[in-house]
Amino acid sequence: MRYLLVLLSFLGFQFFGFAQQQSLDLIPVPNKITYGEGTYTFATTGTPLYITESFADLGALLSEYPQLKISTTEILKKVGKKHNQGIRLFQAEDIDKIGPKAYRLTIDNSGILLKAHNKEAMLSGLYTLIQIGLLQEQPQYIPQVTIDDSPRFSYRGLHLDVSRHFMPLSFIKKYIDVMALYKFNVFHWHLTDGAGWRLEIKQYPELTQKAAWRTHASWKDWWNNGRQYIEQGAPNAYGGYYTQEQAKELVAYAASKGITVIPEIEMPGHSEEVLAVYPHLACTGKPYTQGEFCIGNPETFVFLKNVLDEVLTIFPSPYIHIGGDEAEKKHWASCDKCQSLKKKENLKDEHELQSYAIKQMDEYLQAKGRKLIGWDEILEGGLTKGATVMSWRGEEGGIKAANAGHDVIMTPGEYLYFDSYQTDPRSQPETIGGYLPIDKVYAYNPIPKGIEKDKEKHILGAQANLWAEYMPTYQQVEYMAFPRALALAEINWTNQENRSWVDFKARLQKHYRILQELDVNYYRPSYDVRSEVTFHPDRKSNTVSLTSEQTNPVIFYTTNDAIPTSKSTRYTNPIELAGSHTIKAASFIDSFRVSAVENIRLDIHKAIGMKVYYNTPWEGYPAQKELTLTNGINGGLTYQDKQWQGFTKDIDLYVDFERREEIKSVTMRFMQMPGPGVYFPGVYKVYLSDNGKNYREVGVITNYEDTQDPKLRFKTFTYTLDKPQMARYVKVVATNPMKGYLFTDELIIY
């Protein structure tokens, strides 16, 4: 008897632990969770499965649940009283009060009951159940809980560019698997672009015999060395394509997991590969001369419609994506055929000429029962009523389209281009540029300000884009996509008021194990110290907050120029320091340093708060305008953080102290990232003046840094005078020999 009491006490403690956990750590977090007490235990001999007829083909997905064994499966025409235990996937009834897109998952002593009105909602519930199993250390025990859940948005997408680099079908299926687990329901397959055509079109075999293959494996090498295509089978041919059967196989595989595959066939631009093998469709009639179809040539539309006819037989998706972005219009302007068409159709300009082409394709697709999607450039020149817009150049195009009554999918580059760096670019493999950490992704709300309240319904959802110029392998695609895609999953699914970055970050820690088990090469959170500095102009001090991408980082720091050790001051609260200082900080595990030392320079200098006068103005990146360079705030890792001011000409500016001051040194910091055209200055010059008219040059620094190194770099240009000099005006000139952008964040004068 005593043994039995001890055993019951042990089991009670175990179950009590489950009941007290009160967190399933699901991503995306459900919109309503009601926790029960105790757990449900799967029988070692197997659990019976009952499925109503409408969901008969979904039971197989339960094989993805770890340690779940189905003893028997019964397809039900009618649910009876005896079907009250085990696992049940049942058609919802009116009495259940479950919304048309919602599901209800109930786990109690009787087992698991999932109810929904349709397959899409039932699949969402199934993947919630599967995720619960994957999150348990002992998946045979699961907490008792009731979840009532439905998606915020109907379109929950991930994109993949396979033109720049061909990806194997096996990987794309794996990509689909992870998408399904996190409730994505659209895979946008970017199949064609200048770097290669990737889909078999039987009427046009040269698209896959030559346009699918290029001379260089590296996209960058190909881009810089002629951009030539080569016959399949040639020794140096790099590329590949999907047969129509393979594409159909993927479509069916994705559909079984609740995911629609939307193909993208680029037009009228980004079509260099097509025009290389069918040059008669170019305005010039010659290969390798342009990337835009000749709109004035009727054969262009014959070709495009023939291609779409085959595409439509492969992809049953309601949407077909036609690109429509970044078309260079100069060839149309000088083409007799295009100009003749423009005159005949009474079109004002080349924007309306492009719009004419888009409308032709839209009407064709609508006649076939489909809808057209295009990037936001398709708005230029007008848009047909049924077209849907993907807003990538910020949110403006999406706002304009939604307010005009068009459906919109938000994909703004600032928040949802996963080809951007996700941490300090200096520590990462080369990519196209930009800076997009996961917390910034999570902060995005797909319904932007500026959309009329009654037009918010036109925002269908959001999508992240992965452009593969710098992703030559599927492992690199995974590295760039995950875990940022999990943040997007919650953006698209969970109601805005139920989202919390702090809570998401805590839940995310459990999902790293899932990604490991799925063999996903995700980006691991960095130990590097990140700082946030707040300048207090009234008391000439700075408050510094330190953190890292770890959940509970252990950070030690110094303020005396010493390298931090585990015996230095441990960071617990924001640090306020008056005057100029350098904080050195690093992350530790036990007594071992596990990150580089971060140097945070705090400058309380003479020019803080002074107005800056510009002889040459900033362009494109105003930051804080005249207050930027003397606001005491340094820029971060991206020139889009509104602290870096951008110039396309030589920098020529000055500060008026309004009285003579002793000048000891003049400093400006610059960034360089050649990919997007950001460079260090060629020469940095410092001038002093007493009257603002007659300046004397006191210092010159010439830059000899490599302009081709693709890595993000920062360089501080400090000219220290041999002897301090008195002056009222301090002027700086920084030359721009590369004719790209110069970015600087603070003019520091001591």
CSV table of C-alpha atoms in Angstrom, one decimal, residues 5 39 118 131 154 163 247 316 322 328 333 340 346 366 396 456 474-476 521-522 670 727 732:
chain,number,residue,atom,x,y,z
A,5,LEU,CA,1.0,5.8,-2.5
A,39,THR,CA,-2.2,15.3,-19.7
A,118,ASN,CA,-13.2,22.4,-44.5
A,131,GLN,CA,3.8,21.0,-33.6
A,154,SER,CA,-5.9,34.4,-46.1
A,163,SER,CA,16.3,31.4,-61.7
A,247,ALA,CA,6.3,20.5,-61.5
A,316,PRO,CA,-4.3,24.9,-60.9
A,322,ILE,CA,3.6,37.7,-64.4
A,328,GLU,CA,13.7,49.3,-68.9
A,333,ALA,CA,10.8,54.5,-77.0
A,340,SER,CA,3.2,52.5,-83.9
A,346,ASN,CA,-3.7,56.4,-78.1
A,366,GLN,CA,-9.3,36.1,-66.7
A,396,GLU,CA,3.2,53.1,-51.1
A,456,GLU,CA,-8.2,47.1,-45.3
A,474,TYR,CA,19.8,25.1,-50.7
A,475,GLN,CA,21.7,25.2,-47.4
A,476,GLN,CA,22.2,28.9,-47.9
A,521,ASN,CA,20.5,24.8,-41.8
A,522,TYR,CA,19.0,27.8,-40.0
A,670,PHE,CA,31.9,56.5,-43.2
A,727,ALA,CA,38.5,79.2,-35.4
A,732,VAL,CA,34.9,69.3,-44.1
